[in-house]
Amino acid sequence: MKRFYRSSDEKVVAGVCAGLARYFDLNLVGLRWVVALVTLFASGIPAILYAMTWAVFKERPTRDIYDI
């Protein structure tokens, strides 16, 4: 079962865009540009959605090199 997680290693702010890019198999840089431009021109509603996504979803679990 495929689950959405925020990225823990490719994040710039909170890892939401990196998590979305990984989940939907999108270009990460392009997605970040789209989110930034939409946030600038859509009166801040995307920023609220970004913050809600950050608050609701967990970071992707990472395996430590000592975990076998």
Short mmCIF file of C-alpha atoms in Angstrom, two decimals:
data_model
loop_
_atom_site.label_atom_id
_atom_site.label_comp_id
_atom_site.label_asym_id
_atom_site.label_seq_id
_atom_site.Cartn_x
_atom_site.Cartn_y
_atom_site.Cartn_z
CA MET A 1 0.00 0.00 0.00
CA LYS A 2 1.42 3.35 -1.08
CA ARG A 3 1.42 6.04 1.65
CA PHE A 4 2.28 9.72 1.57
CA TYR A 5 5.15 10.85 3.77
CA ARG A 6 6.99 14.13 3.96
CA SER A 7 10.57 13.74 2.82
CA SER A 8 13.19 13.64 5.52
CA ASP A 9 16.24 13.95 3.28
CA GLU A 10 15.23 16.15 0.32
CA LYS A 11 13.46 18.90 2.21
CA VAL A 12 14.00 22.62 1.86
CA VAL A 13 11.31 23.82 4.26
CA ALA A 14 9.30 20.89 5.61
CA GLY A 15 9.59 18.16 3.00
CA VAL A 16 6.03 18.46 1.72
CA CYS A 17 6.92 19.16 -1.93
CA ALA A 18 9.55 16.42 -1.95
CA GLY A 19 7.02 13.99 -0.50
CA LEU A 20 4.42 14.95 -3.09
CA ALA A 21 6.95 14.64 -5.90
CA ARG A 22 7.94 11.18 -4.73
CA TYR A 23 4.34 10.03 -4.20
CA PHE A 24 3.09 11.21 -7.61
CA ASP A 25 6.40 10.61 -9.42
CA LEU A 26 6.81 14.28 -10.42
CA ASN A 27 9.80 16.51 -11.07
CA LEU A 28 10.72 17.96 -7.67
CA VAL A 29 12.15 21.27 -8.90
CA GLY A 30 9.18 21.88 -11.17
CA LEU A 31 6.74 21.12 -8.38
CA ARG A 32 8.53 23.52 -6.03
CA TRP A 33 8.32 26.29 -8.67
CA VAL A 34 4.62 25.64 -9.23
CA VAL A 35 3.88 25.69 -5.49
CA ALA A 36 5.88 28.90 -5.02
CA LEU A 37 4.19 30.70 -7.93
CA VAL A 38 0.71 29.55 -6.99
CA THR A 39 1.32 30.67 -3.39
CA LEU A 40 2.40 34.12 -4.57
CA PHE A 41 -0.61 34.64 -6.82
CA ALA A 42 -3.39 32.84 -4.91
CA SER A 43 -3.59 35.05 -1.81
CA GLY A 44 -1.76 32.62 0.51
CA ILE A 45 -4.27 29.77 0.51
CA PRO A 46 -1.66 27.29 -0.78
CA ALA A 47 0.62 28.32 2.10
CA ILE A 48 -2.13 27.37 4.54
CA LEU A 49 -2.59 24.02 2.78
CA TYR A 50 1.18 23.48 2.87
CA ALA A 51 1.24 24.13 6.63
CA MET A 52 -1.70 21.80 7.18
CA THR A 53 0.01 19.06 5.15
CA TRP A 54 3.18 19.57 7.18
CA ALA A 55 1.23 19.27 10.43
CA VAL A 56 -0.82 16.21 9.47
CA PHE A 57 1.62 13.92 7.66
CA LYS A 58 4.64 12.24 9.21
CA GLU A 59 8.17 12.27 7.88
CA ARG A 60 9.20 9.22 5.91
CA PRO A 61 10.89 6.75 8.22
CA THR A 62 14.57 6.34 7.50
CA ARG A 63 16.66 3.29 8.20
CA ASP A 64 19.78 3.79 10.19
CA ILE A 65 22.89 2.11 8.80
CA TYR A 66 22.96 0.00 11.96
CA ASP A 67 19.39 -1.29 11.47
CA ILE A 68 19.53 -4.66 9.79
#
